[in-house]
Short mmCIF file of C-alpha atoms and ligand atoms in Angstrom, two decimals:
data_model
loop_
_atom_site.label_atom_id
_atom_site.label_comp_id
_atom_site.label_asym_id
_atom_site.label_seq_id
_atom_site.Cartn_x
_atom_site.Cartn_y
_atom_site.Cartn_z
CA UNK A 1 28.49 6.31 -25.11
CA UNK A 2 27.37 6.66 -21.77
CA UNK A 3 24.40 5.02 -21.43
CA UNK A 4 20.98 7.21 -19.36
CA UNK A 5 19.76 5.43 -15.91
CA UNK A 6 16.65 5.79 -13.75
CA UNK A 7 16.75 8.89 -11.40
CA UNK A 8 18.12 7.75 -7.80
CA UNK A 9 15.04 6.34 -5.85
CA UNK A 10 13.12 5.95 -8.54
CA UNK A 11 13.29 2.37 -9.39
CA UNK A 12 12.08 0.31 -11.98
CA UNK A 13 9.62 -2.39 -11.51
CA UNK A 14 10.73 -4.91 -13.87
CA UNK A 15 7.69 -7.74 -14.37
CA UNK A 16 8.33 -10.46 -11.64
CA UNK A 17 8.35 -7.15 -9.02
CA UNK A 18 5.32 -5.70 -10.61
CA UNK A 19 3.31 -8.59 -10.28
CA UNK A 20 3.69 -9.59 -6.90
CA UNK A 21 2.96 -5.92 -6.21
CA UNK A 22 -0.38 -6.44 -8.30
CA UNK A 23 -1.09 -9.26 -6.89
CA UNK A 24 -0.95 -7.27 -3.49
CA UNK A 25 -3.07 -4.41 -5.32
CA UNK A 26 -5.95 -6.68 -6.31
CA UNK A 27 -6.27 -8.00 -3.38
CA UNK A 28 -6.23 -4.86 -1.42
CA UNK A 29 -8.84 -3.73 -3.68
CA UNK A 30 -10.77 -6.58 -3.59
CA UNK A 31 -11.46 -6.66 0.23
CA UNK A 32 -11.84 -2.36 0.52
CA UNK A 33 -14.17 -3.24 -1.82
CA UNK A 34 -15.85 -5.81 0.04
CA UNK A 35 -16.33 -3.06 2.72
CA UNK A 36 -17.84 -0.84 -0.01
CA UNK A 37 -15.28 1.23 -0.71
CA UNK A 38 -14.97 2.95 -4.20
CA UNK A 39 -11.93 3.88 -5.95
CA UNK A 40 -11.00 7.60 -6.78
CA UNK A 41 -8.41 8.68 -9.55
CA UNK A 42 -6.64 11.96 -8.87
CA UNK A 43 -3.59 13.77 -10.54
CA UNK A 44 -0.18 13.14 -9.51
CA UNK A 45 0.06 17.30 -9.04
CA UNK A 46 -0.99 19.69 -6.59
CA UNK A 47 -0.79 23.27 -6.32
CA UNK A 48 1.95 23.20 -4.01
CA UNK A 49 -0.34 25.66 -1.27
CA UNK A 50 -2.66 22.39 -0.56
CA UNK A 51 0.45 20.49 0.88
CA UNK A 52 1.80 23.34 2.74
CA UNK A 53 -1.86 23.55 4.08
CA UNK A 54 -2.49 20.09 5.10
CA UNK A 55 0.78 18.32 6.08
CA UNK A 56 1.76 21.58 7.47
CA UNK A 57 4.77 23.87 6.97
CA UNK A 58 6.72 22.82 9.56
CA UNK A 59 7.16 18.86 8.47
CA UNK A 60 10.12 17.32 7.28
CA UNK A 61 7.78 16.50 4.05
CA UNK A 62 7.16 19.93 3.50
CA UNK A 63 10.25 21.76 4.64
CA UNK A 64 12.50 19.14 2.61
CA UNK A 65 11.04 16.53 0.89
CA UNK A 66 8.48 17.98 -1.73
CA UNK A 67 9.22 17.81 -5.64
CA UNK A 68 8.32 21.32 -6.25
CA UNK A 69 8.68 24.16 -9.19
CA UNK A 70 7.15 26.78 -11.03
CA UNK A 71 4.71 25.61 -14.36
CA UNK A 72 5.57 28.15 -17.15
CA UNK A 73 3.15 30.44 -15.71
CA UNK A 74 4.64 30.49 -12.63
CA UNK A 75 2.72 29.21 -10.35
CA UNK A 76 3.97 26.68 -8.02
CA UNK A 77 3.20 23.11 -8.61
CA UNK A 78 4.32 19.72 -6.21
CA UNK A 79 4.24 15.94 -7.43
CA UNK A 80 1.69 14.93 -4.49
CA UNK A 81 4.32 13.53 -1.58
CA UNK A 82 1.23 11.93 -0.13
CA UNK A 83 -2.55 11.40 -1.17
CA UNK A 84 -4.69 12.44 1.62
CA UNK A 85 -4.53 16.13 0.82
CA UNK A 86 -5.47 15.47 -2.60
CA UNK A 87 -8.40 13.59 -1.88
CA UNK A 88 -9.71 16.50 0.48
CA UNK A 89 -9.29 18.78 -2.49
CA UNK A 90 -11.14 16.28 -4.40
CA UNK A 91 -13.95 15.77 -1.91
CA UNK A 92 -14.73 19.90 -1.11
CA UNK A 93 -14.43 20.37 -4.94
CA UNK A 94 -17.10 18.03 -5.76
CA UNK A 95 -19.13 18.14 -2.89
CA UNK A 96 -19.19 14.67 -2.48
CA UNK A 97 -19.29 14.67 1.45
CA UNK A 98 -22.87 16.23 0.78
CA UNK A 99 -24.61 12.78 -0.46
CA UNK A 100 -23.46 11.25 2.97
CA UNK A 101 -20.43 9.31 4.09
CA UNK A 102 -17.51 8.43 1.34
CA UNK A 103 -15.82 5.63 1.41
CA UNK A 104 -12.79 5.78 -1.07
CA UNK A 105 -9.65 3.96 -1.78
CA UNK A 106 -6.90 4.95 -4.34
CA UNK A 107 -3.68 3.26 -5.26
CA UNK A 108 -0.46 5.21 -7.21
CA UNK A 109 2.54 6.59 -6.89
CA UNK A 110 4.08 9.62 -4.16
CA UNK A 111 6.71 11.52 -4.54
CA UNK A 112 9.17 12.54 -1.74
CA UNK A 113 12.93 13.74 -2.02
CA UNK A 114 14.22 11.45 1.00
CA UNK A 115 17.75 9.82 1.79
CA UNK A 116 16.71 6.77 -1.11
CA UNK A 117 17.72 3.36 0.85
CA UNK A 118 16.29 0.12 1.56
CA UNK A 119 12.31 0.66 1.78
CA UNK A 120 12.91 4.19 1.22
CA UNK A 121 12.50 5.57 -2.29
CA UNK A 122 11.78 8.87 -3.89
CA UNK A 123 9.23 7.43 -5.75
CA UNK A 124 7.10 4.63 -4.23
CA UNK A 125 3.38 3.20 -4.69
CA UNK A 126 0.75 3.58 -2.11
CA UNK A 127 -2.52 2.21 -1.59
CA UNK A 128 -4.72 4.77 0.69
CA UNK A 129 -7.92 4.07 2.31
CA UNK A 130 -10.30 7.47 3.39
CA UNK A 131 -13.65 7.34 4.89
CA UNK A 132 -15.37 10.89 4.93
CA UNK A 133 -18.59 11.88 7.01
CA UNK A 134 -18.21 9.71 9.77
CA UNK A 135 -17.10 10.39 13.36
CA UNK A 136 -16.45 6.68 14.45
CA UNK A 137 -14.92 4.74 16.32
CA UNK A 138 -16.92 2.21 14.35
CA UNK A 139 -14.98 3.15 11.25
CA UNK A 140 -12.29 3.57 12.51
CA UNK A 141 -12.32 -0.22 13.60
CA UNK A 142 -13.20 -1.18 10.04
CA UNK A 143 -10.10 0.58 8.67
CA UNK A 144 -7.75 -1.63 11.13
CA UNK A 145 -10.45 -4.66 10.48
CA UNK A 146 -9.70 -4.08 7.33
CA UNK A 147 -5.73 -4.28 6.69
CA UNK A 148 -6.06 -6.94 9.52
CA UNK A 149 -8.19 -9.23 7.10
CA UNK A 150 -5.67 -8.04 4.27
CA UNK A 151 -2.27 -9.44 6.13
CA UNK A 152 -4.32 -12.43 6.58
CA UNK A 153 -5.05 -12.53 2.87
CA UNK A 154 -1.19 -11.83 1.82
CA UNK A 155 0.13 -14.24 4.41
CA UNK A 156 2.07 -11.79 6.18
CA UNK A 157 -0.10 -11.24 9.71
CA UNK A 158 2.73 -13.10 11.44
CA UNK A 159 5.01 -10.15 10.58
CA UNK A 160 3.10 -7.22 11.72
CA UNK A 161 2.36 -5.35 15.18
CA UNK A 162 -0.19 -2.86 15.34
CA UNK A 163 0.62 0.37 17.44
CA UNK A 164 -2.38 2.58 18.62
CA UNK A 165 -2.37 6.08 19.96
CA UNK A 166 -4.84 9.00 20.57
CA UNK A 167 -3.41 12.41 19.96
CA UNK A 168 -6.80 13.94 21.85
CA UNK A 169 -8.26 16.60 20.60
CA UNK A 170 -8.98 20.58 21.63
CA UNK A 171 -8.36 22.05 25.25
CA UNK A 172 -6.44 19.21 26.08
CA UNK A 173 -4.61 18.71 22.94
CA UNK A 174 -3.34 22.53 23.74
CA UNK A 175 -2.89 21.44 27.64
CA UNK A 176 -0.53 18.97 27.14
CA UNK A 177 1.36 20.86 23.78
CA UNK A 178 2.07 23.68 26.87
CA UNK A 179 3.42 21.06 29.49
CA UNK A 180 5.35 19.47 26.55
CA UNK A 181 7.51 23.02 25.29
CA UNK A 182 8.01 23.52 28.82
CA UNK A 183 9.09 20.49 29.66
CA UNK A 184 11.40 20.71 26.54
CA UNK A 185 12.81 23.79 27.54
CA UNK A 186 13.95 22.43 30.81
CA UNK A 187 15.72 20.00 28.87
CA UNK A 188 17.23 22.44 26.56
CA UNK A 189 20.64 21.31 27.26
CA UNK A 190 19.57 17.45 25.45
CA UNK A 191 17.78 18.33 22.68
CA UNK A 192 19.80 17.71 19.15
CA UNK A 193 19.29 20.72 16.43
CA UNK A 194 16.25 19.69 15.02
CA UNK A 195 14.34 18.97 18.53
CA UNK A 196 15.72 22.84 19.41
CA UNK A 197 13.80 24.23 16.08
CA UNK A 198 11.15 22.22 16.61
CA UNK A 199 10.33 23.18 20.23
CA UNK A 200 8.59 26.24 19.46
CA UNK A 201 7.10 25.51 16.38
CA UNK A 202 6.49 21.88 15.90
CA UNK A 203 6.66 20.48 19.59
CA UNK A 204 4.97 17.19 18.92
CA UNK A 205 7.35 15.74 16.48
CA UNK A 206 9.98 16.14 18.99
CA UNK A 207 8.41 13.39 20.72
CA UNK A 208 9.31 10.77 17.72
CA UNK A 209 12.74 11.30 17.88
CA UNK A 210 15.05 9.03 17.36
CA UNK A 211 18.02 10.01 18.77
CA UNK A 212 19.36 7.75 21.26
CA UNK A 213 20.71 10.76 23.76
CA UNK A 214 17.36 12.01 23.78
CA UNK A 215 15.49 8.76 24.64
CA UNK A 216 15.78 8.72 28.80
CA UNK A 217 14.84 12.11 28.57
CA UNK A 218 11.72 11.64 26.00
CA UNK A 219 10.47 8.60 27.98
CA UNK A 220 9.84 11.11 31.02
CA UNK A 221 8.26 13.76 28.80
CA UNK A 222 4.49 14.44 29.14
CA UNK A 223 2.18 12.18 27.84
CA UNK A 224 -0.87 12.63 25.73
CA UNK A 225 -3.03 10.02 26.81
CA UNK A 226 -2.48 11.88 30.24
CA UNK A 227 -4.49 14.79 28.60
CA UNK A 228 -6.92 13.43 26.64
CA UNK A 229 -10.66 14.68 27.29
CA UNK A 230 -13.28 12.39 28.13
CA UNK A 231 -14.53 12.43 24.28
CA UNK A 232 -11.04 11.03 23.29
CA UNK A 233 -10.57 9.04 26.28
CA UNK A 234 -14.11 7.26 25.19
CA UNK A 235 -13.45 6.80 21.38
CA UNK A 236 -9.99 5.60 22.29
CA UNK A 237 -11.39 3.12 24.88
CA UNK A 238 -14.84 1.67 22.51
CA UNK A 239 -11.99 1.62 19.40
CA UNK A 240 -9.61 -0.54 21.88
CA UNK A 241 -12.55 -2.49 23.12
CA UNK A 242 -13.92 -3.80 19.50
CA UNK A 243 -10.75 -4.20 18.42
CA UNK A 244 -9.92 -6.91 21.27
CA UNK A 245 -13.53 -8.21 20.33
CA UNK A 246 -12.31 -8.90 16.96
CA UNK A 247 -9.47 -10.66 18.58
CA UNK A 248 -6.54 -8.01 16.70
CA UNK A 249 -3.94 -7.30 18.84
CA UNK A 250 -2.58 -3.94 19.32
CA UNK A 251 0.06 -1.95 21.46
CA UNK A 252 -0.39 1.48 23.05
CA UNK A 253 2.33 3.61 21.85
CA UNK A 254 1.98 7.06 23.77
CA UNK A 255 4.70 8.52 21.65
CA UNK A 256 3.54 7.95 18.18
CA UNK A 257 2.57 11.06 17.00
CA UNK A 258 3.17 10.85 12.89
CA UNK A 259 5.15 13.24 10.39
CA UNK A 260 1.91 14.81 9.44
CA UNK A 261 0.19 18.05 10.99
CA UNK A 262 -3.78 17.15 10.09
CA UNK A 263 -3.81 14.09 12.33
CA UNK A 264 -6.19 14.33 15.62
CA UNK A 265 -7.34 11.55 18.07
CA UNK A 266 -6.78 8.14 16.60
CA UNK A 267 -3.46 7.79 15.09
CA UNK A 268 -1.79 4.23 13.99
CA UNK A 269 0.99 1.93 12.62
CA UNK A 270 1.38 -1.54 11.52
CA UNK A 271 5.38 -1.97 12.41
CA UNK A 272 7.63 -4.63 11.21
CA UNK A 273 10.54 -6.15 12.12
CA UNK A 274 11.58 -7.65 9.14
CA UNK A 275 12.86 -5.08 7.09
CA UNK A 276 15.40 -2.60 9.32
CA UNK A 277 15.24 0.82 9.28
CA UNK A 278 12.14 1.39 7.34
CA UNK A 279 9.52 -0.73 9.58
CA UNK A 280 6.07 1.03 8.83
CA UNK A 281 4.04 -1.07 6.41
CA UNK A 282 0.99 0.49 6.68
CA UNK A 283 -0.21 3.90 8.82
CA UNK A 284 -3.18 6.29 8.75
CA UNK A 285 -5.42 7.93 11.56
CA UNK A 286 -8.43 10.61 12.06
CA UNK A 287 -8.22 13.82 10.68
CA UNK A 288 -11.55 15.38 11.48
CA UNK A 289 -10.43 19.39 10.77
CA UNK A 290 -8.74 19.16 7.65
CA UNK A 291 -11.84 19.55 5.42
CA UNK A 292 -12.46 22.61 7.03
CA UNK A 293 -9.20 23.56 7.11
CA UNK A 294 -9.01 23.51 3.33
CA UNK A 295 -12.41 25.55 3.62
CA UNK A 296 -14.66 22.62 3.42
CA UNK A 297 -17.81 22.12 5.97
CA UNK A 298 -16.76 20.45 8.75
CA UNK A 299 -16.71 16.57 7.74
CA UNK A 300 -15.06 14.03 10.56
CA UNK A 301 -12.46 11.80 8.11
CA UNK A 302 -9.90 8.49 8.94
CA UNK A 303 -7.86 6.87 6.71
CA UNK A 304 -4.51 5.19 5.95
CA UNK A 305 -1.72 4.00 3.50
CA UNK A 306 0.08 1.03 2.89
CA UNK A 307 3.94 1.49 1.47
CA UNK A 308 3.54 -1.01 -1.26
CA UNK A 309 6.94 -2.05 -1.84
CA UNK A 310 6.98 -2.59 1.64
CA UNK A 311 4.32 -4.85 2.13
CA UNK A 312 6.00 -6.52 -1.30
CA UNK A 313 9.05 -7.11 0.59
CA UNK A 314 7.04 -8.70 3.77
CA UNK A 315 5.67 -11.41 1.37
CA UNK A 316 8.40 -12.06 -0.97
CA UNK A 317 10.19 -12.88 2.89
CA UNK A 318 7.06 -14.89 3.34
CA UNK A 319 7.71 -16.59 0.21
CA UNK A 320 4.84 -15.23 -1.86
CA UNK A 321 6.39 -15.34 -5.99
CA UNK A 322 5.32 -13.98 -8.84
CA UNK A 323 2.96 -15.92 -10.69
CA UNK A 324 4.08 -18.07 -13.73
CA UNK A 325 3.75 -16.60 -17.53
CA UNK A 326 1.64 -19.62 -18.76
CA UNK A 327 -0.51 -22.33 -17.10
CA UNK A 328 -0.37 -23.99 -20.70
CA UNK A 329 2.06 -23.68 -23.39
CA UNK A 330 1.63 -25.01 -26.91
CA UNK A 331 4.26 -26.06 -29.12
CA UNK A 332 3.69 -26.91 -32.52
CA UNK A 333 6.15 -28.38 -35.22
CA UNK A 334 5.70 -28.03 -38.95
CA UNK A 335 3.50 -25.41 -40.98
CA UNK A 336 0.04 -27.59 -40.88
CA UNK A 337 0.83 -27.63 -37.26
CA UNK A 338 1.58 -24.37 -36.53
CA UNK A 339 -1.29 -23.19 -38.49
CA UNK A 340 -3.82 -25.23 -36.45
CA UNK A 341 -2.32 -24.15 -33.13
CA UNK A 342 -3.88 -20.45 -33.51
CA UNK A 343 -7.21 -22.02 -33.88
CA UNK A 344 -7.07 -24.40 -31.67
CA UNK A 345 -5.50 -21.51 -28.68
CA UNK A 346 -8.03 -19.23 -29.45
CA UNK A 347 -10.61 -22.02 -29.01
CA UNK A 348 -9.25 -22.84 -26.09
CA UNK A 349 -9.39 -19.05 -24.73
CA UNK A 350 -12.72 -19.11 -25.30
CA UNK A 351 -13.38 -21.98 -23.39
CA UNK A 352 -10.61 -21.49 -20.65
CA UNK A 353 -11.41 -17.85 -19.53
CA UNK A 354 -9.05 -16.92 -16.93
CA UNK A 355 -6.38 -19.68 -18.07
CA UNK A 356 -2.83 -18.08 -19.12
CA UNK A 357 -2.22 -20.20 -22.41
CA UNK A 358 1.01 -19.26 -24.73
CA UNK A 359 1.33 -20.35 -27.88
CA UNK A 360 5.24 -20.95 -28.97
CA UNK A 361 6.36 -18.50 -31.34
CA UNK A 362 9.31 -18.25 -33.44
CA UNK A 363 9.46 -22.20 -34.21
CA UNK A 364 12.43 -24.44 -32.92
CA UNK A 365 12.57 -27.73 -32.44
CA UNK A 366 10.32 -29.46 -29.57
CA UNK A 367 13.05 -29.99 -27.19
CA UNK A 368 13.64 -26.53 -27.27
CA UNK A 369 10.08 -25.58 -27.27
CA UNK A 370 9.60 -27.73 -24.20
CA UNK A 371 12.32 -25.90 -22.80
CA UNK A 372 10.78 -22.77 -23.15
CA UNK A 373 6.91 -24.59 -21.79
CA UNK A 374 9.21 -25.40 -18.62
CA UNK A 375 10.43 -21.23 -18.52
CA UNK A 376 6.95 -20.25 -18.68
CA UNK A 377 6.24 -21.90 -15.69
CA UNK A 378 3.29 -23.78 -16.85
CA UNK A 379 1.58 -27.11 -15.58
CA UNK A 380 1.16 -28.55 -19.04
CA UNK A 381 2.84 -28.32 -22.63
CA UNK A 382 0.04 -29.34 -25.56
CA UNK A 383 2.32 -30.77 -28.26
CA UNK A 384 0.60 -30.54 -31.95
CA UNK A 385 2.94 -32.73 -34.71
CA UNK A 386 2.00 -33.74 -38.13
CA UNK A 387 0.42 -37.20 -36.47
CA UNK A 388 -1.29 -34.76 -33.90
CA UNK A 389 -3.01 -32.71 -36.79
CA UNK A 390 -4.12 -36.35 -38.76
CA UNK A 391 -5.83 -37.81 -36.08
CA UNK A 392 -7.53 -34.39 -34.48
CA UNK A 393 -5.28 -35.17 -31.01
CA UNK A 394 -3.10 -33.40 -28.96
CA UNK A 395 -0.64 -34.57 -26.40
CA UNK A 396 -1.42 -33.45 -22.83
CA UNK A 397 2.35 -33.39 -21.17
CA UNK A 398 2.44 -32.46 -17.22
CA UNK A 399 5.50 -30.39 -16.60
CA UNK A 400 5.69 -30.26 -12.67
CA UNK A 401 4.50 -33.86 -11.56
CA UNK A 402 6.01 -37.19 -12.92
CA UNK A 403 2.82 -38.38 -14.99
CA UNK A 404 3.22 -40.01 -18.58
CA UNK A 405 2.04 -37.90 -21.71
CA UNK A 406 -1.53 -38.70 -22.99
CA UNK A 407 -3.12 -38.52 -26.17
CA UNK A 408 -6.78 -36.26 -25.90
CA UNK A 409 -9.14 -35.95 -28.81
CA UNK A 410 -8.98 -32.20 -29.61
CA UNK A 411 -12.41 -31.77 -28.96
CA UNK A 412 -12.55 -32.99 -25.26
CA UNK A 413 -9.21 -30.78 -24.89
CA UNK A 414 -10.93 -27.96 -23.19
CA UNK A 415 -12.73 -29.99 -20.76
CA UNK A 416 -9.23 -32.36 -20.00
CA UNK A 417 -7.61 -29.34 -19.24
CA UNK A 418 -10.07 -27.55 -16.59
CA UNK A 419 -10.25 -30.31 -14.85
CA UNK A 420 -6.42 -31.09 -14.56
CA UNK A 421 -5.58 -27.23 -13.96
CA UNK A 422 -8.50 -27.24 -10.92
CA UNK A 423 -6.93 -30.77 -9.67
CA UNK A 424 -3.47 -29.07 -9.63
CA UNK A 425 -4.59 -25.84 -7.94
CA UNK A 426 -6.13 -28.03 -5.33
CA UNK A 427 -3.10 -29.53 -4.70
CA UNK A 428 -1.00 -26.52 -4.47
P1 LIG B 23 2.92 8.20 5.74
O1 LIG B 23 3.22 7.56 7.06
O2 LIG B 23 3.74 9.36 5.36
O3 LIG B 23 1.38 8.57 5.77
O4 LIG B 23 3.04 7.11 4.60
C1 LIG B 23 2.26 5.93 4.62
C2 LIG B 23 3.10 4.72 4.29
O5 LIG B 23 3.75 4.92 3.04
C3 LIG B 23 4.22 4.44 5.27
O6 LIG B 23 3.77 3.66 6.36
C4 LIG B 23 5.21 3.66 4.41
O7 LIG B 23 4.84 2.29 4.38
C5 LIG B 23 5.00 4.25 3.03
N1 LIG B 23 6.08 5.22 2.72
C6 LIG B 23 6.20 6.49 3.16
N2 LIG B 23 7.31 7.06 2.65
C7 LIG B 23 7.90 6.13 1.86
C8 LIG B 23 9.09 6.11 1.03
N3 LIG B 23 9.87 7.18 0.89
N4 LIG B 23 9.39 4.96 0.37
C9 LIG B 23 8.60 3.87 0.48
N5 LIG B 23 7.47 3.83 1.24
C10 LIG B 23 7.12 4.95 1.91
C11 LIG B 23 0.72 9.15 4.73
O8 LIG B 23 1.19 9.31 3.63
C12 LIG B 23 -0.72 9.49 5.06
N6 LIG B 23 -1.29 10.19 3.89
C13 LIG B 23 -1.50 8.24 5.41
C14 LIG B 23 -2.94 8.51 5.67
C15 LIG B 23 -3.97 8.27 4.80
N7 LIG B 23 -3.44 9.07 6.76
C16 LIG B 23 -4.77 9.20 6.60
N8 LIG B 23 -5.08 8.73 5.43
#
């Protein structure tokens, strides 16, 4: 028979993958939350109108990319390609912009029908950061303060660049969209098929390009931070200026535009090198009109999202693994045995909070139980024998340092442990 596999793109996670990427969740979570952010839940579908609204019809998400069909009533529904619409749904539907700024983080899976290869799937985790209600650029140096303390947490800071632009905003915004088509249009003769559709409607995004016949030409193209108004010009310099005062380094890129119509002013990108074609870890920027866009009152907004599996990859390069199954395993031989190990564990548990501790299952003898103690990954097998259960003892056996085995009255067991499991982390 033939046997049913995952849809293209859509991998599985199988447990050592899944818990690096938790371990890269948590922490994410852990310092937006340090910042006082709050985390949002929100479905995985849209009416497909709110992503044609926001992204903007003429993206590759939207023209290509969206998971889209008709419910049984017919109406058209989309498995959210990206979160930030969703949350601006979220935020005019409730209001919440009225009891002052929001801070809100939310971490799940997108949907997007691209080419799947390496750091590209059709179904990928992201962890998004939005800030509603406030203009900046104070916030919008938290955001980069924030993924900036984040690398450092993961390890992976050596890895990433940060690229910075502005896209303006307004008159000039429109100014330098006019001196761009006709710019373009003198260059008609260059531009590959998509650059040609996207003069008229989508000019920006020609910009981004990545053909290489294009480049000499693009490099000469007009520039935004040539247009930006003095508003722009100021945000962009007191962003640029705190930044350097937190000592993160950044890189003006006057080309990076983004594949997403609500963006205005700051727009950004942590690149890598490390991983080819797909090098954005992390990107977000200011969106300040798409509340009212989606008929909200006007509320200034900046946020951004991390690829997960990308920043997975970064520190499994790094040599981040996933955490061990056990810090403890017990293995117990003979029924009185056995039957004293699930008291003693769950005494243990209460003790140990926090500590993984397995109990062996399914018998065997102890050589192969210590074999499966070493599998688990864990510092110390507990080994409970008939002798063990006559004289209340257990033997303490360290797995990953040469040490001899010791004997530990059952009742000081909790206390030998925590401090041999803090003595070992210390070490590490
Ligand atoms: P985005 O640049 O489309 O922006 O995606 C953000 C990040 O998600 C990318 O930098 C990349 O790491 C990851 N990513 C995107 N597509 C894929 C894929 N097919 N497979 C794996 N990873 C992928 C947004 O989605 C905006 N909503 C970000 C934002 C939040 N702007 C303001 N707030």
């Amino acid at each position: 028979m033939v046997t049913i596999q995952a849809i293209r793109g859509m991998p599985d996670l199988l447990p050592d993958a899944c818990n690096i990427q938790s371990q890269l969740i948590r922490a994410a979570a852990d310092v937006v939350e340090s910042y006082g952010f709050r985390e949002i839940r929100l479905p995985l579908m849209e009416k497909t109108e709110l992503f044609a609204r926001s992204i903007g019809e003429v993206t590759d998400i939207v023209e290509k990319e969206m998971y889209s069909f008709d419910d049984r009533n017919g109406e058209s529904m989309t498995l959210r390609p990206e979160a930030t619409a969703g949350v601006v749904r979220a935020v005019i539907q409730h209001s919440l912009a009225h009891a002052g700024p929001q801070k809100l983080w939310l971490a799940g899976p997108m949907f997007r029908y691209e080419r799947p290869q390496k750091g590209r799937y059709r179904q990928f985790d992201q962890f998004n950061v939005e800030a509603f209600g406030l203009a900046g650029p104070d916030i919008d140096v938290e955001l980069i303060a924030i993924s900036a303390r984040l690398w450092q947490r993961l390890g992976v800071t050596d890895s990433l660049t940060l690229e910075l632009n502005s896209l303006g905003d307004g008159a000039g915004r429109q100014r330098h969209r006019d001196a761009l088509v006709d710019y373009l249009r003198a260059h008609a003769d260059v531009l590959d098929a998509d650059a040609t559709r996207r003069l008229e409607s989508n000019p920006l995004r020609v910009l981004d390009s990545k053909t290489p016949a294009m480049q000499p030409m693009l490099a000469a193209a007009p520039q935004l931070p040539d247009y930006w108004d003095d508003e722009s010009r100021q945000h962009f310099e007191t962003l640029t200026q705190r930044l350097d005062a937190l000592g993160i380094a950044w890189t003006l890129n006057p080309r990076l535009v983004r594949g997403l119509d609500y963006y205005s002013r700051t727009v950004f990108e942590w690149t890598t090198t490390e991983l080819g074609a797909q090098n954005a870890v992390c990107s977000g920027g200011r969106y300040d009109r798409l509340v009212e866009q989606l008929g909200g009152k006007p509320t200034p907004a900046v946020g951004f999202a991390i690829g997960v599996a990308r920043l997975a990859a970064l520190m499994e390069a790094r040599g981040v693994t996933a955490q061990p199954v056990a810090d403890v395993y017990l293995a117990a031989l003979g029924e009185a045995a056995e039957a004293e190990a699930v008291v003693l564990a769950e005494r243990l548990r209460d003790a140990l909070p926090g500590v993984k501790l397995v109990v062996n299952a399914g018998g065997g003898s102890f050589k192969s139980q210590l074999k499966r103690a070493d599998r688990s990954g864990a510092q110390y097998a507990l080994i409970l024998g008939e002798s063990e259960v006559e004289s209340a003892t257990v033997q303490v056996k360290p797995l990953r340092v040469r040490d001899d085995q010791q004997a530990v009255a059952q009742a000081a067991l909790a206390g030998t442990l925590r401090e041999r499991l803090q003595a070992s982390e210390a070490a590490a």
